[in-house]
Structures are given as structure tokens and as C-alpha cells.
PDB file of C-alpha atoms in Angstrom:
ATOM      1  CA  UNK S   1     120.194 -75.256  26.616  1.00 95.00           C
ATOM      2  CA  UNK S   2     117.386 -77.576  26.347  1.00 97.00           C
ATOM      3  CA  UNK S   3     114.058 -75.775  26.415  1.00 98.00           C
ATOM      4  CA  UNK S   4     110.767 -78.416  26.584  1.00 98.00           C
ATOM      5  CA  UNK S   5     107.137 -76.815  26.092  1.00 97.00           C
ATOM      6  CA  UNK S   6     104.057 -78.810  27.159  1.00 96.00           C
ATOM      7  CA  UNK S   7     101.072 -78.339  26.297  1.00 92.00           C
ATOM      8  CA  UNK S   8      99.693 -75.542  24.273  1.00 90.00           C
ATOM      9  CA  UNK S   9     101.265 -72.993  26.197  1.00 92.00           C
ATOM     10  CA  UNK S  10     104.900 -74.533  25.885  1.00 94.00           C
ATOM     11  CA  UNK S  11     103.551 -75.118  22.010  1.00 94.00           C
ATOM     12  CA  UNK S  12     103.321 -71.285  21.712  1.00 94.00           C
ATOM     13  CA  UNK S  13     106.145 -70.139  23.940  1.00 96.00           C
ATOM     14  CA  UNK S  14     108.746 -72.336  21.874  1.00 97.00           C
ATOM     15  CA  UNK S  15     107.584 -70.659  18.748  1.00 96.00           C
ATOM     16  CA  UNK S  16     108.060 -67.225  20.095  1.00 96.00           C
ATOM     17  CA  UNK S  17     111.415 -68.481  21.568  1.00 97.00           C
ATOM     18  CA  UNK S  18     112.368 -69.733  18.112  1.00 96.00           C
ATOM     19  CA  UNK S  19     110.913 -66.360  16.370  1.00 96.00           C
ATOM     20  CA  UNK S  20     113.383 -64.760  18.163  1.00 96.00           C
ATOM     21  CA  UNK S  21     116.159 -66.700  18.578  1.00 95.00           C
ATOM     22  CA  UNK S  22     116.176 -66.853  13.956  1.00 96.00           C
ATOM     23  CA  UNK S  23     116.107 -63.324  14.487  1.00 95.00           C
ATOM     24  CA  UNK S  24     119.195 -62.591  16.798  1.00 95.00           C
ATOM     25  CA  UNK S  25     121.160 -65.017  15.127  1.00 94.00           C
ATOM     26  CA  UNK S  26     120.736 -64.280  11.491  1.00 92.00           C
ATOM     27  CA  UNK S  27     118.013 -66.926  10.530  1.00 92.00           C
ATOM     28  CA  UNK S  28     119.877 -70.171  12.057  1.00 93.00           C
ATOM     29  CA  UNK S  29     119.067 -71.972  15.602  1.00 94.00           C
ATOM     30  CA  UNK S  30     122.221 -72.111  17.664  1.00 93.00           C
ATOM     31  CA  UNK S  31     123.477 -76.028  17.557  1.00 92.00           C
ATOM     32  CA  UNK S  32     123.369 -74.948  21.300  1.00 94.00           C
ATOM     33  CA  UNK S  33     120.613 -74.619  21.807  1.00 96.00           C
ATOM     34  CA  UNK S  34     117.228 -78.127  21.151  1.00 97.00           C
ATOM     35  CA  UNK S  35     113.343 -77.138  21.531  1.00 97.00           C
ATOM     36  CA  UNK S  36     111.093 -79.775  22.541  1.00 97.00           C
ATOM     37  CA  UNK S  37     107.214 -79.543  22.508  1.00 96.00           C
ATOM     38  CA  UNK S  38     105.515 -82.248  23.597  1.00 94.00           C
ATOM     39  CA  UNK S  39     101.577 -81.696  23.106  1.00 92.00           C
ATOM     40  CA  UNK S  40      98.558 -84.051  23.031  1.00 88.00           C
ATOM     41  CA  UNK S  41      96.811 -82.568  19.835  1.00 81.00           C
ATOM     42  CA  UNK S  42      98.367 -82.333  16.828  1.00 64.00           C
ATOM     43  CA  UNK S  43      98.289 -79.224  14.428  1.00 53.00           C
ATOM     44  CA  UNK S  44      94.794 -77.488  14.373  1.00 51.00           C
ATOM     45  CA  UNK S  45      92.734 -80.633  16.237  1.00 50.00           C
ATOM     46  CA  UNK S  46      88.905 -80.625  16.700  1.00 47.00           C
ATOM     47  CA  UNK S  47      86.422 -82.177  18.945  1.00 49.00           C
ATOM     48  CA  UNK S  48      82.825 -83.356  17.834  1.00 50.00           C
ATOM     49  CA  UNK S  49      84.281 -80.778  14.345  1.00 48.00           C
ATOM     50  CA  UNK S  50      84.853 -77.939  16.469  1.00 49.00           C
ATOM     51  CA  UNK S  51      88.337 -76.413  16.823  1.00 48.00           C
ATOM     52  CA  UNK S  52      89.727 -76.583  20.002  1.00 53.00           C
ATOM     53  CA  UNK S  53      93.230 -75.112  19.583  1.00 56.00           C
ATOM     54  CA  UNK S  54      94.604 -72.779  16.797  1.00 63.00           C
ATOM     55  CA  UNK S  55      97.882 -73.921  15.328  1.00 76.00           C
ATOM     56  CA  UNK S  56     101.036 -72.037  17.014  1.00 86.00           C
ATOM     57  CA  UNK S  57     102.543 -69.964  14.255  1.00 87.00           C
ATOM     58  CA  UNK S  58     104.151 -66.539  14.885  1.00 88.00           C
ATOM     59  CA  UNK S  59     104.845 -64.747  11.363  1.00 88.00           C
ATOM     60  CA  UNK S  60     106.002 -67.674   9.037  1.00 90.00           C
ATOM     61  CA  UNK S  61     107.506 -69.270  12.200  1.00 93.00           C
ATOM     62  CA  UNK S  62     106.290 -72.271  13.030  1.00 92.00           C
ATOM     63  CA  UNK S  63     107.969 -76.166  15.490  1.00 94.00           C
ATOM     64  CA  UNK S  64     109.493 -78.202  13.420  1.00 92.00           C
ATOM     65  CA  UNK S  65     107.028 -81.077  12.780  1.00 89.00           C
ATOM     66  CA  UNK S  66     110.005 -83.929  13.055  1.00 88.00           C
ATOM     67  CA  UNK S  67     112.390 -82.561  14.907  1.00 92.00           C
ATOM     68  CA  UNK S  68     111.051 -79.985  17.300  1.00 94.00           C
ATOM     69  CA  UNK S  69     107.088 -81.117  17.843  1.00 93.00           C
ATOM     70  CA  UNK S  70     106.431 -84.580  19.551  1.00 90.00           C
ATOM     71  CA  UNK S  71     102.719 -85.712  19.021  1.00 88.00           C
ATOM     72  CA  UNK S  72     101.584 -87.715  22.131  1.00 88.00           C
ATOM     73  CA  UNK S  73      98.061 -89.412  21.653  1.00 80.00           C
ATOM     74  CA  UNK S  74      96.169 -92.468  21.279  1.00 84.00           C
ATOM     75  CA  UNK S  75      93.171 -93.902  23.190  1.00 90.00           C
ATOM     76  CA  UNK S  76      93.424 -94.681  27.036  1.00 91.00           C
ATOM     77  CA  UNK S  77      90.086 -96.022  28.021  1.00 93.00           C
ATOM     78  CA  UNK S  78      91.060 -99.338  27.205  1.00 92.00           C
ATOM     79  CA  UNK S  79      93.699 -99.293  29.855  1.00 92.00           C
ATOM     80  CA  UNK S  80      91.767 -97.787  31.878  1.00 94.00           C
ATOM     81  CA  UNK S  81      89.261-100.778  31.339  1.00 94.00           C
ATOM     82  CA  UNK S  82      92.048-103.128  32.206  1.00 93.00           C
ATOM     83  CA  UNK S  83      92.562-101.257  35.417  1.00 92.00           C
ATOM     84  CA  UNK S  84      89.554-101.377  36.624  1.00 92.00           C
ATOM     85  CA  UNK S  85      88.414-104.721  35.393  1.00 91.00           C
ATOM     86  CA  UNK S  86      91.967-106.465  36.114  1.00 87.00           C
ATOM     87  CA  UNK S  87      93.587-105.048  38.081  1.00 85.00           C
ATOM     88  CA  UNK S  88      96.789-104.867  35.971  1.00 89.00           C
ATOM     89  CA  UNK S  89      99.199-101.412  35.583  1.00 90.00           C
ATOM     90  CA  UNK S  90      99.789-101.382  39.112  1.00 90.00           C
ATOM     91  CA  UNK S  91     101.892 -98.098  38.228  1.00 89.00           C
ATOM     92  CA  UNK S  92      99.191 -96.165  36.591  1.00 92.00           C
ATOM     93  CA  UNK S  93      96.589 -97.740  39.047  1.00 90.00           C
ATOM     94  CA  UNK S  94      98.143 -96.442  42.153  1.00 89.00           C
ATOM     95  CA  UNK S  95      96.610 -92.552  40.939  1.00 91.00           C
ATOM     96  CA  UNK S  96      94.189 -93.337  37.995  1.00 91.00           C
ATOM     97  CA  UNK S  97      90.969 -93.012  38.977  1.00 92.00           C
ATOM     98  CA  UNK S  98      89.744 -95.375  36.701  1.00 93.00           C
ATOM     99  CA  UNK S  99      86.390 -96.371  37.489  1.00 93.00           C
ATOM    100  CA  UNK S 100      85.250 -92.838  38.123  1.00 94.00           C
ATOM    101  CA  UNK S 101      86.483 -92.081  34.868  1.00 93.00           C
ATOM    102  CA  UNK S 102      84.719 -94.477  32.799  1.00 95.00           C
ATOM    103  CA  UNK S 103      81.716 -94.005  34.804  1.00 93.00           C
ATOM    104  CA  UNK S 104      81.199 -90.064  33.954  1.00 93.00           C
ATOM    105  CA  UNK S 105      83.205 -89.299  30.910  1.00 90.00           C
ATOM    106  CA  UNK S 106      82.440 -89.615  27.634  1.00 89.00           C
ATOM    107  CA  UNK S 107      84.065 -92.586  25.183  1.00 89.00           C
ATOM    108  CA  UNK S 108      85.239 -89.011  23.591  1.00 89.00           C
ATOM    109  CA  UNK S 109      87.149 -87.995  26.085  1.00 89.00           C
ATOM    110  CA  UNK S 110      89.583 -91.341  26.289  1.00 91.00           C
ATOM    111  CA  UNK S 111      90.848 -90.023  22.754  1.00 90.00           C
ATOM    112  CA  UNK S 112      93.972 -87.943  23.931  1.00 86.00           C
ATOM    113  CA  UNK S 113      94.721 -87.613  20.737  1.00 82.00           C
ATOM    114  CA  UNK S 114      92.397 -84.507  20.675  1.00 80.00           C
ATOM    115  CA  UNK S 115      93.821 -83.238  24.050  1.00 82.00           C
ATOM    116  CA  UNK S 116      93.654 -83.979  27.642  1.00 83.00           C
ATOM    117  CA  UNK S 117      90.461 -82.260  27.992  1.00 80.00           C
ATOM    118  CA  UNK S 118      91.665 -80.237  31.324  1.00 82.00           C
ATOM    119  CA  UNK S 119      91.748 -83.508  32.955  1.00 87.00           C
ATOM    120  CA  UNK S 120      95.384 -83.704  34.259  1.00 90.00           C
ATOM    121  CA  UNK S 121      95.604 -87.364  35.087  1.00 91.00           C
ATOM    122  CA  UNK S 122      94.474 -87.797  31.503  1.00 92.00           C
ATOM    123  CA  UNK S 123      97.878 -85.402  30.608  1.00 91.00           C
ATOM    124  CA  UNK S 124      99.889 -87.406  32.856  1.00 92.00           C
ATOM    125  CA  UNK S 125      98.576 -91.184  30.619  1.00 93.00           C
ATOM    126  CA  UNK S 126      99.856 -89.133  27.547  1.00 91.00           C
ATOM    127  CA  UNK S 127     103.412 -90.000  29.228  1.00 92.00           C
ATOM    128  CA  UNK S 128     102.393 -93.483  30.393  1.00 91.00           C
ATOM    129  CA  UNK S 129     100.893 -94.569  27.270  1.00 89.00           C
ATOM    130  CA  UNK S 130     104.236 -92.979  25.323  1.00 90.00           C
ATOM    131  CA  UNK S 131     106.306 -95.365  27.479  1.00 88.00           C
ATOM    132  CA  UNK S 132     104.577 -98.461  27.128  1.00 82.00           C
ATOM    133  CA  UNK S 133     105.592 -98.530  23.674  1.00 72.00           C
ATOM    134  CA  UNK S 134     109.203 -99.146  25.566  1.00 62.00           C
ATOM    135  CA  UNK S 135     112.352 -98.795  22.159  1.00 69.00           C
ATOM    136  CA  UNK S 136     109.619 -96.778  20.241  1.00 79.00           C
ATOM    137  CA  UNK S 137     108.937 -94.437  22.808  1.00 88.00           C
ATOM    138  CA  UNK S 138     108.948 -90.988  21.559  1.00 90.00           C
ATOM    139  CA  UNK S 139     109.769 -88.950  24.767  1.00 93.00           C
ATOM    140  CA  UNK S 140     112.502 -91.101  25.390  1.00 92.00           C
ATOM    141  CA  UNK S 141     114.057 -90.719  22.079  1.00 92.00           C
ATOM    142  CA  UNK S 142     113.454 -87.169  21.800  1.00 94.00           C
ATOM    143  CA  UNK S 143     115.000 -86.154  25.591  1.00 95.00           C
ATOM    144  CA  UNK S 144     117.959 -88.130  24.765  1.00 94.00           C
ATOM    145  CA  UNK S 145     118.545 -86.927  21.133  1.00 94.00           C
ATOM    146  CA  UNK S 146     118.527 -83.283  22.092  1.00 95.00           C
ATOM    147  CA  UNK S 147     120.747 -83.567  25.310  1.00 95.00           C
ATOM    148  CA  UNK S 148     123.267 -85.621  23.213  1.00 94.00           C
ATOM    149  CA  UNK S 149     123.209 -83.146  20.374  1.00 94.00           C
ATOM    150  CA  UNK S 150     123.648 -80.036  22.886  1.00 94.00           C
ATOM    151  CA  UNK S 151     126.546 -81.765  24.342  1.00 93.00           C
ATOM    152  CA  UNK S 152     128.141 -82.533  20.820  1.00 92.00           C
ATOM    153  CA  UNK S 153     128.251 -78.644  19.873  1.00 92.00           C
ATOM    154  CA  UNK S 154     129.009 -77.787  23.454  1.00 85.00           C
ATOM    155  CA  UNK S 155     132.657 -77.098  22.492  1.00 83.00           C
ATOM    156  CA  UNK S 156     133.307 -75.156  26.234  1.00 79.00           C
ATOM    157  CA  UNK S 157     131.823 -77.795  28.347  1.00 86.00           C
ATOM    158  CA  UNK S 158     129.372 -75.252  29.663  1.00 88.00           C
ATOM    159  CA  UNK S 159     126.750 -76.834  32.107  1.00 91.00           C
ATOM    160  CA  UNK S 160     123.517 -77.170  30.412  1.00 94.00           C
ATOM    161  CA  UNK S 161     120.904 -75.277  31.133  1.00 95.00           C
ATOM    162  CA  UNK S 162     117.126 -77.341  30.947  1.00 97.00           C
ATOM    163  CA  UNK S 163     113.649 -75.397  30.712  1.00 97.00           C
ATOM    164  CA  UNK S 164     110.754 -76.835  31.075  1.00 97.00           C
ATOM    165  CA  UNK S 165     107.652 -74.465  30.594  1.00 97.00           C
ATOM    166  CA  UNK S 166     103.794 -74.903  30.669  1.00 95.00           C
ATOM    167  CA  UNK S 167     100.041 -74.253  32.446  1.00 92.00           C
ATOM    168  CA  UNK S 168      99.142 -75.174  35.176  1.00 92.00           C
ATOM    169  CA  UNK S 169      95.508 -75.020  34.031  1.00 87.00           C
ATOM    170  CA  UNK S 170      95.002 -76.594  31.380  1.00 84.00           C
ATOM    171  CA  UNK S 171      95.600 -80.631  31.859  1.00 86.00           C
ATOM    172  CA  UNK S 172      98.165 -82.006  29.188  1.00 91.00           C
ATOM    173  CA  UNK S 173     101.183 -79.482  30.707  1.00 91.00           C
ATOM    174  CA  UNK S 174      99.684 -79.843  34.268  1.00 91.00           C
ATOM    175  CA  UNK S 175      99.638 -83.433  33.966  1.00 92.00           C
ATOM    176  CA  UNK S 176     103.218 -83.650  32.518  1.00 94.00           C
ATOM    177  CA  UNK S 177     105.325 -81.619  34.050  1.00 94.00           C
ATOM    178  CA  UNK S 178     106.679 -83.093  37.102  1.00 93.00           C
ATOM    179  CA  UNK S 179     107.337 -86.584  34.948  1.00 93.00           C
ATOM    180  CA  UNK S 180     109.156 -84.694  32.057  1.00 95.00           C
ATOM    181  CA  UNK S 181     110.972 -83.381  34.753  1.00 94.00           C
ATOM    182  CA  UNK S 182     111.741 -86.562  36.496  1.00 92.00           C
ATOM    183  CA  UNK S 183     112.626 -88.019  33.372  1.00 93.00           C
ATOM    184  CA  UNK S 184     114.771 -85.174  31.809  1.00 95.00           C
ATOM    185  CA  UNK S 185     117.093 -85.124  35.166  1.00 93.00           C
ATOM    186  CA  UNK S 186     117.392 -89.211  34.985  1.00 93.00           C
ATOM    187  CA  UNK S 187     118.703 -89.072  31.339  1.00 93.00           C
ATOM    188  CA  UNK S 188     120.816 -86.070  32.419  1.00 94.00           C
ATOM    189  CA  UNK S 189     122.185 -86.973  34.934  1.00 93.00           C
ATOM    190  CA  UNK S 190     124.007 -90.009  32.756  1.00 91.00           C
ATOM    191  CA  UNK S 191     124.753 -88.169  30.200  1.00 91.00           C
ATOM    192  CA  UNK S 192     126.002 -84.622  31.411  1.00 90.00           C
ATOM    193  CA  UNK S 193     129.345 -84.509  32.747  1.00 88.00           C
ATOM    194  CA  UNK S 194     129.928 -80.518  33.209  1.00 86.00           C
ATOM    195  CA  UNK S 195     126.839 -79.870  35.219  1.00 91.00           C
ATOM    196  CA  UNK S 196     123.081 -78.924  34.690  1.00 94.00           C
ATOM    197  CA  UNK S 197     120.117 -77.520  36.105  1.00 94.00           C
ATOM    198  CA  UNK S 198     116.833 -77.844  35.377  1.00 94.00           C
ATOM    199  CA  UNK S 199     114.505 -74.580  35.797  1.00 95.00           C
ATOM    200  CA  UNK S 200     110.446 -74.355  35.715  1.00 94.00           C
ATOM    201  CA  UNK S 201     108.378 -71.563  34.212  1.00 95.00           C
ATOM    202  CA  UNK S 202     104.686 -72.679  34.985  1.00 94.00           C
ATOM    203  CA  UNK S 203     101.705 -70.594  34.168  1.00 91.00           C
ATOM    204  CA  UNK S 204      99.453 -69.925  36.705  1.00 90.00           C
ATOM    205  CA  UNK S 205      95.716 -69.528  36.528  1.00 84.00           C
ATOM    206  CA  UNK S 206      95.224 -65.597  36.630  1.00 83.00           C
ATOM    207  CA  UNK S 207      97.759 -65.514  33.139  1.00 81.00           C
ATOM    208  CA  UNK S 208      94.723 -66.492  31.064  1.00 81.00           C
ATOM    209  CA  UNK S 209      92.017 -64.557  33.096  1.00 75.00           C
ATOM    210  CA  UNK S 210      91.328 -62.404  30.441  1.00 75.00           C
ATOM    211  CA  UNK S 211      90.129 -65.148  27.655  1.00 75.00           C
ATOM    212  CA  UNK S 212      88.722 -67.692  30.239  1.00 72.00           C
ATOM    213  CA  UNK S 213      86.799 -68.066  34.168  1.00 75.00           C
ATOM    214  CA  UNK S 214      89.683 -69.274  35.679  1.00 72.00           C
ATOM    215  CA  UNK S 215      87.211 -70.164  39.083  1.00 77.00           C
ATOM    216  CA  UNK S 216      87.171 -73.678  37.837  1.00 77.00           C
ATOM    217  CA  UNK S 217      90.798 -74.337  37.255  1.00 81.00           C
ATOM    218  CA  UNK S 218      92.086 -72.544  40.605  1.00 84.00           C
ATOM    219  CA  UNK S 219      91.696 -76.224  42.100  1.00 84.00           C
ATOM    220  CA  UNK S 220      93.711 -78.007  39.549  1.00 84.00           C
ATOM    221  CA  UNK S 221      96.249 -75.752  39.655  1.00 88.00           C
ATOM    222  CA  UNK S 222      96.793 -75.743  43.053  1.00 90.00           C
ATOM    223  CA  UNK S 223      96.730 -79.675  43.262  1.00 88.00           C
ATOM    224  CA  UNK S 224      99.474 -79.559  40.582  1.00 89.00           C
ATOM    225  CA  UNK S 225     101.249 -77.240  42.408  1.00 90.00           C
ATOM    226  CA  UNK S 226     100.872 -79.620  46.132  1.00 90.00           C
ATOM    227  CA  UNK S 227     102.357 -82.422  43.661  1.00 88.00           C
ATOM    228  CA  UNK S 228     105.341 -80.332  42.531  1.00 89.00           C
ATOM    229  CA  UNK S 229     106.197 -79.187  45.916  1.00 88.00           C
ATOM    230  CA  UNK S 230     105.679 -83.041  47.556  1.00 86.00           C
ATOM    231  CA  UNK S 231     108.097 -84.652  44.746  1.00 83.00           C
ATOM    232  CA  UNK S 232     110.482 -81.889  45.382  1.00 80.00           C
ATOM    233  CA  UNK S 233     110.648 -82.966  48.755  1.00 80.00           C
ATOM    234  CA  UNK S 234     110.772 -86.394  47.694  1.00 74.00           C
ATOM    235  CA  UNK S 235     113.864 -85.851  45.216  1.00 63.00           C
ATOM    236  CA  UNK S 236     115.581 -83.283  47.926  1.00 55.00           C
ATOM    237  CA  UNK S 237     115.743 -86.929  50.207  1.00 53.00           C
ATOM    238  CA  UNK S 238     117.667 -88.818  47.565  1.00 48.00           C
TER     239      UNK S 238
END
């Protein structure tokens, strides 16, 4: 298996998966078995100083910073300044509401590094942004590396089973999912030869009604969940 996490939620879910998997199987990971977290803040990141996201630990259990936690940040406003302005990422400009963007959010708020901000289309440029850096690209490199090393120690020629978890209401795993789905069935679908399937377990708004008003995020997560069932369509025609 091949479990991704996005987003905080998938950052905290892996660790509990890992917590227990060390546990069953006497301290090791099965070579079986790759976690991927892909997040858009790093360990315990701030805004304006102020925490925003305690660091995913359970006991002394923590991702592996290398090989199981992917960092995915930088600074999108000055794309989206060249989409507005130019006209140019044709790809990105197609959903990107640019000009709204730059209009009523803070400079701030362009610093993914720091998160997405509940803004899923700024969760979804995380991905973008990873893949304009093309050979260096990080989600590439990690999707391929773990499916390749899950097929090396799968001795029985099992199929391959892919997870892909997050929240739908928060915007770094809202505005990733579908994409790291898209991408993870491309890559296995040219490298798996004894059959896969890919499974989502997506948080929904009421799972964090008792730490937050989840009457603002109801619309997000209903959007995201429109998109999923649209490209599902989509993919069921090809």
C-alpha cells in the first residue's frame, strides 16, 4: 500500500497510522507498505508570529522529515500577477481567480509556505507551483519513489492498494486532492502491472465541529465535493 495524507489532517492521520503500524510489527515499517504527506506548512509554522498548526507527533512518533514529509510552499502572487497582467499560465488561468485574489487578500496570504489559508485554489497552486519546477519536482519524485519501492518488496505481486486521505475544509487537502489523485493513477497506471486501486477517505465538515464553526466551510466543502464527483465522471468517460 501507498497511503498519501494532505494537509494537516493527512499530516496527523499518517502519524497515527505509523504509531501503529511500529507497534504491530515490532518497531519496523513494512517495506510494503510508503507514507506520503504532502502539506503546505512545514513543522510548527506561524503567521504574523502566531502558531497556526501544532506539529503532528503521537508519543515519540513523528513523519519522517526526508522520506515520509514533502514540504510544498513558496510564494504565488507573482504568478498570479503574471496571470492577470499577461495573460500567461493558460492552465492555472482557466480556474485562478487571479485578479480577485490580488485585489482582497493580503501580500501575506500569497506565502503558501505558511499554509493555504482555507483558500482551496491557493491548495490546489501548492501542486502547480511544485510542477513548474518540472525534474525537481517534489510530488513527482516522491509518487514515483514510493510506488517503485512498494513494487520492489512486493514479492506476491499483490495489487496495490493507494489511500489518499484529507479535509475537505480546510484548503491545502481540499485543494489537492483530486490532482494527487489524478496524478497518483497516471504514474500507476505505468508502473503497476498486478493491479491497483485507489481509495478516498475525506473529512467532512461536521468531523471538526467540536474545535471550530464549521457554517463557513460547509460551502467549500461541498464545492470540493461537486469537483470530485464532476472529474469522476470525467475519468469514468476515458
Amino acid at each position: 500500500a501507498v497511503i498519501i495524507g494532505l494537509g494537516g489532517t493527512g499530516k496527523w492521520v499518517l502519524t497515527y497510522v505509523k504509531k501503529n503500524m511500529l507497534d504491530t510489527y515490532g518497531g519496523e515499517m513494512p517495506k510494503t507498505v510508503r507514507l506520503l504527506s504532502f502539506d503546505t506548512t512545514s513543522e510548527k509554522a506561524s503567521r504574523d508570529g502566531v502558531p497556526q498548526e501544532e506539529d503532528a507527533r503521537v508519543g515519540d512518533i513523528q513523519l519522517d522529515k526526508q522520506a515520509e514529509f514533502v514540504y510544498l510552499g513558496g510564494n504565488i502572487q507573482q504568478i498570479c500577477r503574471e496571470v492577470r497582467d499577461e495573460g500567461r499560465h493558460p492552465h492555472i488561468r482557466s480556474w485562478l481567480q487571479a485578479r480577485t485574489y490580488l485585489q482582497t487578500a493580503d501580500s501575506d496570504a500569497f506565502d503558501i509556505s505558511r499554509g493555504a489559508g482555507q483558500k482551496r485554489p491557493f491548495g490546489r497552486m501548492a501542486i502547480f507551483y511544485d510542477l513548474q519546477q518540472l525534474v525537481q519536482s517534489r510530488i513527482i519524485n516522491k509518487i514515483e519513489t514510493a510506488l517503485a519501492e512498494v513494487l520492489d518488496a512486493n514479492s506476491r505481486q499483490a495489487p496495490v492498494e493507494i489511500y489518499i486521505v484529507a479535509s475537505l475544509a480546510g484548503g491545502t487537502g481540499a485543494g489537492m486532492f483530486i490532482d494527487v489523485a489524478h496524478l497518483t493513477r497516471w504514474f500507476a497506471n505505468r508502473q503497476i502491472r498486478s493491479g491497483f486501486a485507489i481509495r478516498g477517505f475525506l473529512a467532512l465538515q461536521n468531523t471538526f465541529r467540536s474545535v471550530i464553526k464549521t457554517e463557513h466551510v460547509q460551502p467549500q466543502v461541498f464545492a470540493a465535493l461537486r469537483e470530485l464527483d464532476r472529474f469522476m465522471l470525467v475519468f469514468d468517460q476515458h
